[in-house]
Coordinates of C-alpha atoms in Angstrom, one line a residue:
M168 CA 34.6 48.5 65.2
T169 CA 37.9 47.0 64.2
E170 CA 39.5 43.9 65.8
D171 CA 42.0 46.0 67.8
Q172 CA 39.2 48.3 69.2
R173 CA 37.1 45.3 70.6
R174 CA 37.4 44.6 74.1
P175 CA 39.1 41.2 74.6
G176 CA 37.1 38.5 76.3
M177 CA 37.9 35.4 78.3
R178 CA 37.7 33.2 75.2
A179 CA 40.3 35.4 73.5
V180 CA 42.9 35.3 76.2
L181 CA 42.3 31.6 76.8
A182 CA 43.3 31.0 73.1
Q183 CA 46.7 32.3 73.8
P184 CA 49.0 29.3 74.7
D185 CA 51.1 31.0 77.4
F186 CA 48.1 32.4 79.3
R187 CA 46.3 29.0 78.8
R188 CA 49.2 27.3 80.6
L189 CA 49.3 29.7 83.4
W190 CA 45.4 29.6 83.8
A191 CA 45.5 25.8 83.7
A192 CA 48.2 25.7 86.5
R193 CA 46.2 28.0 88.7
T194 CA 42.9 26.3 88.2
V195 CA 44.2 22.7 88.8
S196 CA 46.0 23.9 92.0
Q197 CA 42.7 25.5 93.0
W198 CA 41.0 22.2 92.7
G199 CA 43.5 20.5 95.0
D200 CA 43.1 23.5 97.5
I201 CA 39.3 22.9 97.6
F202 CA 39.7 19.1 98.4
S203 CA 42.3 19.9 101.0
F204 CA 40.3 22.7 102.7
V205 CA 37.2 20.4 103.1
A206 CA 39.2 17.5 104.3
L207 CA 41.2 19.6 106.8
A208 CA 38.1 21.1 108.4
I209 CA 36.3 17.6 108.6
L210 CA 39.4 15.8 109.9
I211 CA 40.4 18.3 112.5
Y212 CA 36.9 18.4 113.9
R213 CA 36.8 14.6 114.1
L214 CA 40.2 14.7 116.0
T215 CA 39.5 17.5 118.4
G216 CA 35.6 17.7 118.6
S217 CA 35.7 21.4 119.0
G218 CA 35.2 24.5 117.1
L219 CA 38.3 25.9 118.6
G220 CA 40.2 23.2 116.9
V221 CA 38.8 24.2 113.5
A222 CA 39.6 27.8 114.2
G223 CA 43.2 26.7 114.9
V224 CA 43.5 25.6 111.2
V225 CA 42.3 29.1 110.0
V226 CA 44.9 30.7 112.3
A227 CA 47.6 28.3 111.1
E228 CA 46.7 29.4 107.5
I229 CA 46.8 33.2 108.3
V230 CA 49.9 33.4 110.5
P231 CA 52.4 32.4 107.8
V232 CA 51.2 35.2 105.5
L233 CA 51.7 37.8 108.3
L234 CA 55.4 36.5 108.9
I235 CA 56.5 35.7 105.4
A236 CA 54.6 38.0 103.0
P237 CA 57.1 41.0 103.2
V238 CA 60.1 38.7 102.5
A239 CA 58.1 36.7 99.8
G240 CA 57.4 40.0 97.9
V241 CA 61.1 40.7 97.7
V242 CA 61.9 37.2 96.6
V243 CA 59.2 37.5 93.8
D244 CA 60.7 40.8 92.6
R245 CA 64.4 39.6 92.7
L246 CA 64.3 36.1 91.4
P247 CA 62.6 34.5 88.2
R248 CA 59.0 34.3 89.0
I249 CA 58.2 31.1 87.2
Q250 CA 60.9 29.4 89.2
V251 CA 59.4 30.7 92.5
M252 CA 56.1 29.4 91.6
V253 CA 57.4 25.9 90.6
A254 CA 59.4 25.7 93.8
A255 CA 56.3 26.7 95.9
D256 CA 54.3 24.0 94.1
V257 CA 56.9 21.3 94.7
L258 CA 57.1 22.2 98.4
R259 CA 53.3 22.2 98.8
A260 CA 53.1 18.8 97.1
A261 CA 55.6 17.3 99.4
L262 CA 53.7 18.7 102.5
A263 CA 50.3 17.5 101.2
G264 CA 51.8 14.1 100.6
V265 CA 52.6 14.0 104.3
L266 CA 49.0 14.0 105.2
V267 CA 48.2 11.1 102.8
V268 CA 49.9 8.6 105.3
W269 CA 50.0 10.7 108.5
H270 CA 46.7 12.5 109.4
D271 CA 45.9 11.3 112.7
D272 CA 47.8 13.9 114.7
P273 CA 46.4 17.4 115.1
L274 CA 49.8 18.9 115.6
V275 CA 50.9 17.4 112.2
I276 CA 47.7 18.8 110.6
Y277 CA 48.4 22.3 111.9
A278 CA 52.1 22.2 110.9
V279 CA 51.2 21.1 107.3
A280 CA 48.5 23.8 107.1
F281 CA 51.1 26.3 108.1
G282 CA 53.5 25.1 105.4
L283 CA 50.9 25.1 102.7
S284 CA 50.0 28.6 103.5
A285 CA 53.7 29.6 103.6
G286 CA 54.1 28.2 100.0
A287 CA 50.9 30.1 98.9
A288 CA 52.5 33.3 100.2
F289 CA 55.2 33.0 97.5
F290 CA 53.0 31.5 94.8
N291 CA 50.1 34.0 94.8
P292 CA 52.2 37.3 94.5
A293 CA 54.3 35.7 91.8
A294 CA 51.2 34.5 89.8
N295 CA 49.6 38.0 90.0
S296 CA 52.8 39.6 89.1
V297 CA 53.7 37.4 86.2
L298 CA 50.2 37.7 84.5
P299 CA 51.1 41.1 82.7
S300 CA 54.1 39.5 81.1
V301 CA 51.8 36.8 79.5
V302 CA 48.9 38.9 78.1
A303 CA 48.7 42.5 76.8
D304 CA 47.9 45.4 79.1
R305 CA 44.4 45.8 77.6
E306 CA 43.7 42.0 78.3
T307 CA 44.5 42.0 82.0
V308 CA 40.9 42.4 83.0
A309 CA 39.8 39.5 80.8
A310 CA 42.7 37.3 82.0
N311 CA 41.8 38.1 85.6
S312 CA 38.2 37.3 84.9
A313 CA 39.0 34.0 83.5
V314 CA 41.2 33.0 86.6
W315 CA 38.4 34.3 89.0
T316 CA 35.6 32.5 87.2
A317 CA 37.4 29.2 87.1
A318 CA 38.1 29.5 90.8
V319 CA 34.6 30.2 91.8
L320 CA 32.9 27.6 89.5
S321 CA 35.5 25.1 90.8
Q322 CA 34.5 25.8 94.4
V323 CA 30.8 25.7 93.8
V324 CA 31.1 22.3 92.0
L325 CA 33.9 20.5 93.9
A326 CA 33.3 21.4 97.5
P327 CA 30.2 19.1 97.7
L328 CA 32.2 16.4 95.9
A329 CA 35.1 16.8 98.3
G330 CA 32.8 16.4 101.3
G331 CA 31.3 13.3 99.8
L332 CA 34.8 11.8 99.0
V333 CA 36.0 12.3 102.5
A334 CA 32.8 10.7 104.0
L335 CA 33.1 7.6 101.7
V336 CA 36.8 6.8 101.5
G337 CA 38.5 9.0 104.1
S338 CA 40.6 12.2 104.0
G339 CA 43.8 10.6 102.7
W340 CA 42.5 10.6 99.2
A341 CA 41.6 14.2 99.3
F342 CA 45.1 15.1 100.5
G343 CA 46.5 12.8 97.7
I344 CA 44.4 14.8 95.1
N345 CA 45.9 18.1 96.4
A346 CA 49.4 16.8 96.2
A347 CA 48.9 15.6 92.7
S348 CA 47.3 18.9 91.6
F349 CA 50.5 20.8 92.9
L350 CA 52.7 18.6 90.7
V351 CA 50.5 19.1 87.6
S352 CA 50.7 22.9 88.2
A353 CA 54.5 22.8 88.5
L354 CA 54.8 20.7 85.3
A355 CA 52.5 23.3 83.4
L356 CA 54.5 26.1 84.6
R357 CA 57.9 24.6 84.0
D358 CA 57.4 24.9 80.1
L359 CA 56.1 28.5 80.4
R360 CA 58.8 30.7 78.6
L361 CA 58.7 34.3 79.4
V362 CA 61.0 37.1 78.7
E363 CA 61.3 38.6 82.1
P364 CA 63.2 41.9 82.9
P365 CA 66.5 41.4 84.4
G366 CA 66.7 41.4 88.2
E367 CA 68.1 44.1 90.3
V368 CA 71.8 43.9 90.8
G369 CA 73.4 44.1 94.2
P370 CA 72.9 42.0 97.4
L371 CA 69.6 40.6 98.4
R372 CA 68.6 42.9 101.2
L373 CA 65.3 41.3 102.3
L374 CA 64.3 43.8 105.1
A375 CA 65.6 47.0 103.3
D376 CA 63.8 45.9 100.1
A377 CA 60.6 45.1 102.0
R378 CA 60.6 48.5 103.7
D379 CA 61.0 50.1 100.2
G380 CA 57.8 48.4 99.2
V381 CA 56.0 49.7 102.1
A382 CA 57.3 53.2 101.6
L383 CA 56.2 53.1 98.0
V384 CA 52.6 52.4 99.0
C385 CA 52.8 55.0 101.7
R386 CA 53.9 57.8 99.4
D387 CA 51.8 57.0 96.3
R388 CA 48.2 58.3 96.7
L389 CA 46.4 55.7 94.6
L390 CA 48.3 52.6 96.2
R391 CA 47.6 54.1 99.5
A392 CA 43.9 54.3 98.9
L393 CA 43.8 50.8 97.5
A394 CA 45.7 49.5 100.6
I395 CA 43.3 51.3 103.0
G396 CA 40.4 49.9 101.1
Q397 CA 41.8 46.4 101.2
L398 CA 42.3 46.6 105.0
L399 CA 38.8 48.0 105.6
A400 CA 37.3 45.4 103.5
A401 CA 39.0 42.6 105.3
L402 CA 37.9 44.0 108.6
S403 CA 34.4 43.8 107.3
A404 CA 34.4 40.6 105.5
G405 CA 36.3 38.4 107.9
A406 CA 33.5 38.5 110.4
T407 CA 30.5 38.7 108.0
S408 CA 31.7 35.7 106.1
A409 CA 32.5 33.5 109.1
L410 CA 29.1 34.5 110.9
L411 CA 26.9 34.1 108.0
V412 CA 25.6 30.9 109.5
V413 CA 24.8 32.7 112.8
L414 CA 22.8 35.4 110.8
A415 CA 20.8 32.7 108.9
A416 CA 19.9 30.9 112.3
E417 CA 19.4 33.9 114.7
H418 CA 18.2 36.7 112.5
V419 CA 16.6 35.3 109.4
R420 CA 15.4 32.3 111.5
A421 CA 15.8 30.0 108.5
P422 CA 15.9 26.2 108.6
A423 CA 19.2 24.4 108.9
D424 CA 19.7 23.9 105.1
A425 CA 19.3 27.7 104.5
Y426 CA 22.9 28.4 105.1
G427 CA 23.8 26.4 102.0
I428 CA 21.3 28.4 100.0
L429 CA 22.8 31.7 101.1
V430 CA 26.3 30.4 100.4
G431 CA 25.2 29.2 97.0
A432 CA 23.7 32.6 96.2
I433 CA 27.1 34.3 96.7
G434 CA 28.7 31.7 94.4
V435 CA 26.2 32.3 91.7
G436 CA 26.8 36.1 91.8
A437 CA 30.4 35.7 92.0
A438 CA 30.5 33.4 88.9
L439 CA 28.3 36.0 86.9
G440 CA 30.2 39.1 87.9
P441 CA 33.3 38.9 85.5
T442 CA 31.1 38.1 82.6
L443 CA 28.9 41.1 83.3
L444 CA 31.9 43.2 83.8
L445 CA 33.4 42.3 80.4
R446 CA 30.2 42.7 78.6
L447 CA 28.9 45.9 80.1
I448 CA 31.9 48.0 81.2
P449 CA 34.1 49.6 78.6
D450 CA 37.0 50.5 81.0
P451 CA 36.7 48.4 84.2
R452 CA 39.9 49.8 85.8
R453 CA 38.4 53.3 86.3
P454 CA 37.9 54.2 90.1
L455 CA 34.2 53.9 89.9
Y456 CA 34.4 50.1 89.1
V457 CA 37.5 49.5 91.5
F458 CA 35.9 51.2 94.6
G459 CA 32.2 51.0 93.5
P460 CA 31.9 47.3 94.5
Y461 CA 32.7 48.3 98.1
V462 CA 29.4 50.5 98.0
L463 CA 27.6 47.6 96.6
R464 CA 28.7 45.2 99.2
G465 CA 28.3 47.6 102.2
V466 CA 24.6 48.4 101.2
V467 CA 24.0 44.5 101.1
D468 CA 25.4 44.1 104.7
L469 CA 23.1 46.8 105.9
V470 CA 20.2 45.2 104.2
L471 CA 21.0 41.9 105.7
A472 CA 21.0 43.4 109.1
S473 CA 17.6 44.9 108.6
V474 CA 15.5 42.2 106.8
R475 CA 14.4 38.8 107.9
S476 CA 13.2 37.3 104.5
L477 CA 15.1 34.4 103.3
P478 CA 14.4 34.9 99.6
F479 CA 15.3 38.6 99.9
A480 CA 18.6 37.8 101.8
A481 CA 19.5 35.2 99.1
A482 CA 18.9 37.7 96.3
A483 CA 20.9 40.4 98.2
L484 CA 23.8 37.9 98.7
A485 CA 23.8 37.2 95.0
V486 CA 24.3 40.9 94.4
Y487 CA 27.2 40.8 97.0
G488 CA 28.8 38.0 95.1
V489 CA 28.7 40.2 92.0
G490 CA 30.4 43.0 93.9
T491 CA 33.0 40.5 95.3
S492 CA 34.1 39.2 91.9
T493 CA 33.9 42.5 90.0
G494 CA 35.9 44.1 92.7
A495 CA 38.6 41.5 92.9
V496 CA 39.0 41.6 89.1
T497 CA 39.3 45.4 88.8
F498 CA 41.5 45.6 91.9
N499 CA 44.1 43.1 90.5
S500 CA 43.8 44.5 87.0
L501 CA 44.5 48.1 88.3
L502 CA 47.6 47.0 90.3
Q503 CA 49.0 45.0 87.4
S504 CA 48.8 48.0 85.1
Y505 CA 49.7 50.8 87.5
V506 CA 52.6 49.3 89.3
T507 CA 56.0 48.8 87.6
D508 CA 57.2 45.2 87.1
R509 CA 60.1 45.6 89.4
T510 CA 57.9 46.3 92.4
R511 CA 54.7 44.3 91.6
G512 CA 55.6 41.3 93.9
R513 CA 56.1 43.5 96.8
I514 CA 52.8 45.4 96.3
F515 CA 50.8 42.2 95.8
A516 CA 52.5 40.6 98.9
L517 CA 51.7 43.7 101.0
M518 CA 47.9 43.6 99.9
D519 CA 47.9 40.0 100.9
L520 CA 49.3 40.9 104.3
L521 CA 46.7 43.6 104.9
W522 CA 43.9 41.3 103.9
Q523 CA 45.0 38.5 106.3
S524 CA 45.7 40.9 109.1
G525 CA 42.3 42.6 108.8
R526 CA 40.6 39.1 108.4
L527 CA 42.3 37.8 111.6
A528 CA 41.3 40.9 113.6
S529 CA 37.8 40.8 112.3
L530 CA 37.3 37.1 113.3
G531 CA 38.1 37.9 116.9
V532 CA 36.2 41.2 117.2
G533 CA 33.3 40.0 115.2
G534 CA 32.8 36.9 117.4
L535 CA 32.9 38.9 120.5
L536 CA 30.5 41.6 119.2
A537 CA 28.1 38.8 118.1
D538 CA 28.0 37.3 121.5
T539 CA 27.7 40.6 123.5
V540 CA 25.6 42.8 121.2
G541 CA 24.0 40.6 118.6
I542 CA 24.7 39.4 115.1
R543 CA 23.0 42.5 113.5
A544 CA 25.7 44.8 114.9
V545 CA 28.3 42.7 113.1
Y546 CA 26.7 43.4 109.8
Y547 CA 25.9 47.0 110.4
L548 CA 29.5 47.6 111.4
G549 CA 30.7 45.5 108.4
G550 CA 28.5 47.6 106.0
I551 CA 29.9 50.9 107.4
L552 CA 33.5 49.7 107.0
L553 CA 32.8 48.9 103.3
L554 CA 31.3 52.3 102.7
L555 CA 34.2 54.0 104.4
A556 CA 36.6 52.0 102.1
A557 CA 34.7 53.3 99.0
A558 CA 34.8 56.8 100.4
V559 CA 38.6 56.6 100.8
G560 CA 38.9 55.5 97.2
F561 CA 36.7 58.0 95.7
A562 CA 38.3 60.8 97.7
A563 CA 41.8 59.8 96.4
S564 CA 40.6 59.5 92.8
R565 CA 39.2 63.1 92.9
T566 CA 42.0 64.8 94.6
P567 CA 44.7 66.2 92.3
A568 CA 47.8 64.3 92.5
P569 CA 50.8 65.8 94.3
S570 CA 53.6 66.7 92.1
H571 CA 55.9 64.0 93.4
E572 CA 53.5 61.1 92.7
A573 CA 53.7 58.7 89.8
A574 CA 53.3 59.2 86.2
P575 CA 51.1 56.5 84.9
P576 CA 51.7 53.8 82.3
K577 CA 49.9 54.0 79.0
S578 CA 47.1 51.3 78.7
G579 CA 46.9 49.2 75.6
L580 CA 50.6 48.0 75.5
S581 CA 51.0 44.9 73.5
N582 CA 52.6 41.8 75.0
G583 CA 56.3 42.3 75.2
Q584 CA 56.3 46.2 75.1
A585 CA 57.9 48.1 77.9
R586 CA 55.8 49.6 80.7
V587 CA 56.6 52.9 82.4
G588 CA 59.2 52.5 84.9
K589 CA 60.9 49.3 83.4
P590 CA 64.7 49.5 83.7
Q591 CA 66.4 51.0 80.6
P592 CA 69.6 49.7 79.1
S593 CA 73.1 50.9 80.1
G594 CA 71.9 51.5 83.7
A595 CA 69.8 54.5 83.0
L596 CA 68.2 55.5 86.4
R597 CA 66.1 58.3 87.7
I598 CA 68.0 60.8 89.8
S599 CA 66.3 62.6 92.6
P600 CA 66.8 66.4 92.8
T601 CA 67.5 66.1 96.4
S602 CA 69.7 63.1 96.4
S603 CA 72.3 61.3 94.3
T604 CA 70.8 57.9 95.0
A605 CA 69.0 56.3 92.1
D606 CA 65.2 55.7 92.8
R607 CA 65.2 52.0 92.2
Y608 CA 61.6 51.3 93.1
G609 CA 58.1 52.3 92.5
P610 CA 56.3 54.0 89.6
T611 CA 58.4 56.3 87.6
R612 CA 58.7 59.5 89.4
S613 CA 61.4 61.5 91.2
P614 CA 60.7 61.7 95.0
G615 CA 61.5 65.5 94.8
R616 CA 58.9 68.0 93.9
S617 CA 58.3 68.8 90.2
S618 CA 58.7 72.2 88.9
L619 CA 55.1 72.2 87.6
P620 CA 52.2 73.5 89.5
S621 CA 50.2 70.6 91.3
R622 CA 47.0 71.5 89.5
S623 CA 48.3 70.2 86.3
R624 CA 49.1 66.8 87.8
R625 CA 45.8 65.0 88.0
A626 CA 45.2 61.3 89.1
W627 CA 45.7 58.5 86.7
K628 CA 43.2 56.9 84.5
P629 CA 44.0 53.8 82.4
G630 CA 44.8 54.8 78.9
A631 CA 46.0 58.2 79.8
A632 CA 48.7 59.3 77.4
R633 CA 51.5 60.2 79.8
A634 CA 54.9 58.5 80.1
V635 CA 58.3 59.1 81.7
V636 CA 61.4 57.9 79.9
P637 CA 64.3 58.1 82.4
L638 CA 67.9 58.9 81.4
R639 CA 70.9 59.5 83.2
A640 CA 71.3 63.0 84.8
P641 CA 73.6 65.2 82.8
V642 CA 77.0 65.8 84.0
R643 CA 76.7 69.5 84.0
P644 CA 73.0 70.5 84.2
P645 CA 72.1 73.9 83.1
T646 CA 71.1 76.4 85.8
T647 CA 67.6 77.0 84.6
D648 CA 64.8 74.6 84.1
A649 CA 62.3 74.3 81.1
R650 CA 60.2 77.3 82.3
G651 CA 63.3 79.5 82.8
A652 CA 63.2 79.3 86.6
A653 CA 66.5 79.0 88.4
A654 CA 67.2 75.2 89.1
P655 CA 69.4 74.0 92.0
M656 CA 72.9 72.7 91.2
G657 CA 72.8 68.9 90.7
A658 CA 69.1 68.8 89.7
P659 CA 68.2 67.3 86.4
T660 CA 66.4 69.5 83.9
H661 CA 62.8 68.6 83.0
A662 CA 60.9 69.1 79.7
V663 CA 57.2 69.5 79.5
C664 CA 55.7 67.8 76.5
P665 CA 52.0 68.1 75.6
A666 CA 50.0 65.0 75.2
P667 CA 47.0 64.7 73.0
R668 CA 43.9 66.9 74.0
R669 CA 41.2 64.8 75.9
R670 CA 38.0 65.5 77.7
P671 CA 38.5 66.1 81.4
G672 CA 37.8 63.0 83.6
P673 CA 38.4 61.9 87.2
F674 CA 41.9 60.9 86.2
R675 CA 42.6 63.5 83.5
S676 CA 43.9 67.0 83.6
R677 CA 41.3 69.5 83.1
S678 CA 43.7 71.7 81.3
G679 CA 44.0 71.5 77.6
N680 CA 47.3 69.6 77.6
T681 CA 48.5 66.9 80.1
P682 CA 52.0 67.6 80.9
V683 CA 54.7 64.8 80.8
I684 CA 57.6 65.1 83.1
G685 CA 60.9 63.5 82.0
P686 CA 64.7 64.4 81.8
V687 CA 65.6 66.1 78.7
R688 CA 66.6 63.7 76.0
P689 CA 67.6 63.8 72.3
A690 CA 65.6 60.8 71.1
A691 CA 63.6 57.9 72.2
V692 CA 65.5 55.2 74.0
P693 CA 65.0 51.5 73.2
T694 CA 64.0 49.4 76.1
D695 CA 65.4 45.9 77.0
H696 CA 62.8 44.4 74.7
G697 CA 63.6 46.6 71.8
A698 CA 60.3 48.8 72.1
L699 CA 60.3 52.5 72.3
T700 CA 58.7 54.2 75.3
T701 CA 57.9 57.4 73.4
S702 CA 54.0 57.7 74.3
G703 CA 52.8 59.6 76.7
T704 CA 48.2 45.6 88.9
G705 CA 44.0 31.9 96.1
T706 CA 40.6 33.0 95.0
S707 CA 37.5 31.6 96.6
T708 CA 33.8 32.5 97.2
E709 CA 34.8 34.0 100.5
R710 CA 33.0 37.4 100.8
R711 CA 36.2 39.2 100.0

């Protein structure tokens, strides 16, 4: 096996200076978040003396995402992402610094928690969107694995230390560490130099551009399945994560310290998951490994609702942790490879919005269900929701793609090469057969129907050799298309180009040749990076 054919691992991507800088910034920021989270929970409980006060901090962290995420996604897509991340870090450092000297008023704590979450609503989509610009496409799984593993290990190691620090010297020191971590992150990111694609021209239309991002998810079959799965998983995990302590006490009837054992089991599984993924799975972005973890986690929830053995419950939660981490890595990696660079920020922001919305609803409904019916009902319902999320994903991956859906990017592009759908020089844009307005967003496709039969348009698998190179529509298009059928006036002519013959798969055409749809062109067109497009997507141990 040659060097190019080997699957890149975490050590290989960490050897790259640009990714190592991005990884260090996110990891150090995560350290500060852990200290801040523990200190906030302890401090607000001391000040209010009620669980409702602690729940108020959680609400203050969720609401900003619901309000800001759509706008944040547009900002991430329109402005330089490194600058957005640095600005978010500086803002959060200032807010965390407020709590260093003023942390005896609950209202101030809620306001600062709101602001910190608002900053994260900009930072997280930008960080996920910029990663494909730092590593090659085939390295995204390893890069996401490195980020996730560092976050999980940091939480497992630092959370007990944060609690001890707050108990010994007070919460002000914890908030100071958080503020310092944001400044270190900003300094690391400031020197990161990326060749980012030029931003979109025209006025900044926040609401209209946000609606375009939502419309893209609604009309793309794979993105729609990922969004539905994200929402259903949040509706499940929000309640089952928060009420795990109730399950341990009322159903398993374990001693008081058993809750820590169960949480630790999740952390161990989550830390092992990315390593197992890289060692055992040749192509983790296939649907089986993106939606399969939902099945694993759903079965564990059903088992937890049925057994009363503490060792068995701990072992099951370790398996749950493996499913959580592998699902997060494959989910992000698929989005980073499938979605074009110019819309990636909006897609990730929308996924964050769906997650926090489902989590908030789950907390309320799950608590009420646990008090009225019992804790077992919460876990039975959570397992069913996860299995439903998997069913939606598998159904979408097996259904032939409609002719208007996206043509996928080719996997394995080297760093700096253009992905499918990147803007071409001289303003080359796709023209819809039914409209003269350029399709500025989303995976490369025309919103109108293709002239090819839908059975030849199968769902996408990473590495499939299909690509679309958009050009300007001809001034006087011919009156017939590539198959000789009459074409309406004003519609671009499409050429059908066979790709290399491959074995059928869940995301490959079962016909001998996979068609490539694209406007007729005389030769390959250089992209903004000079490459040729000629070949044809805050982590924690939360049960996410």
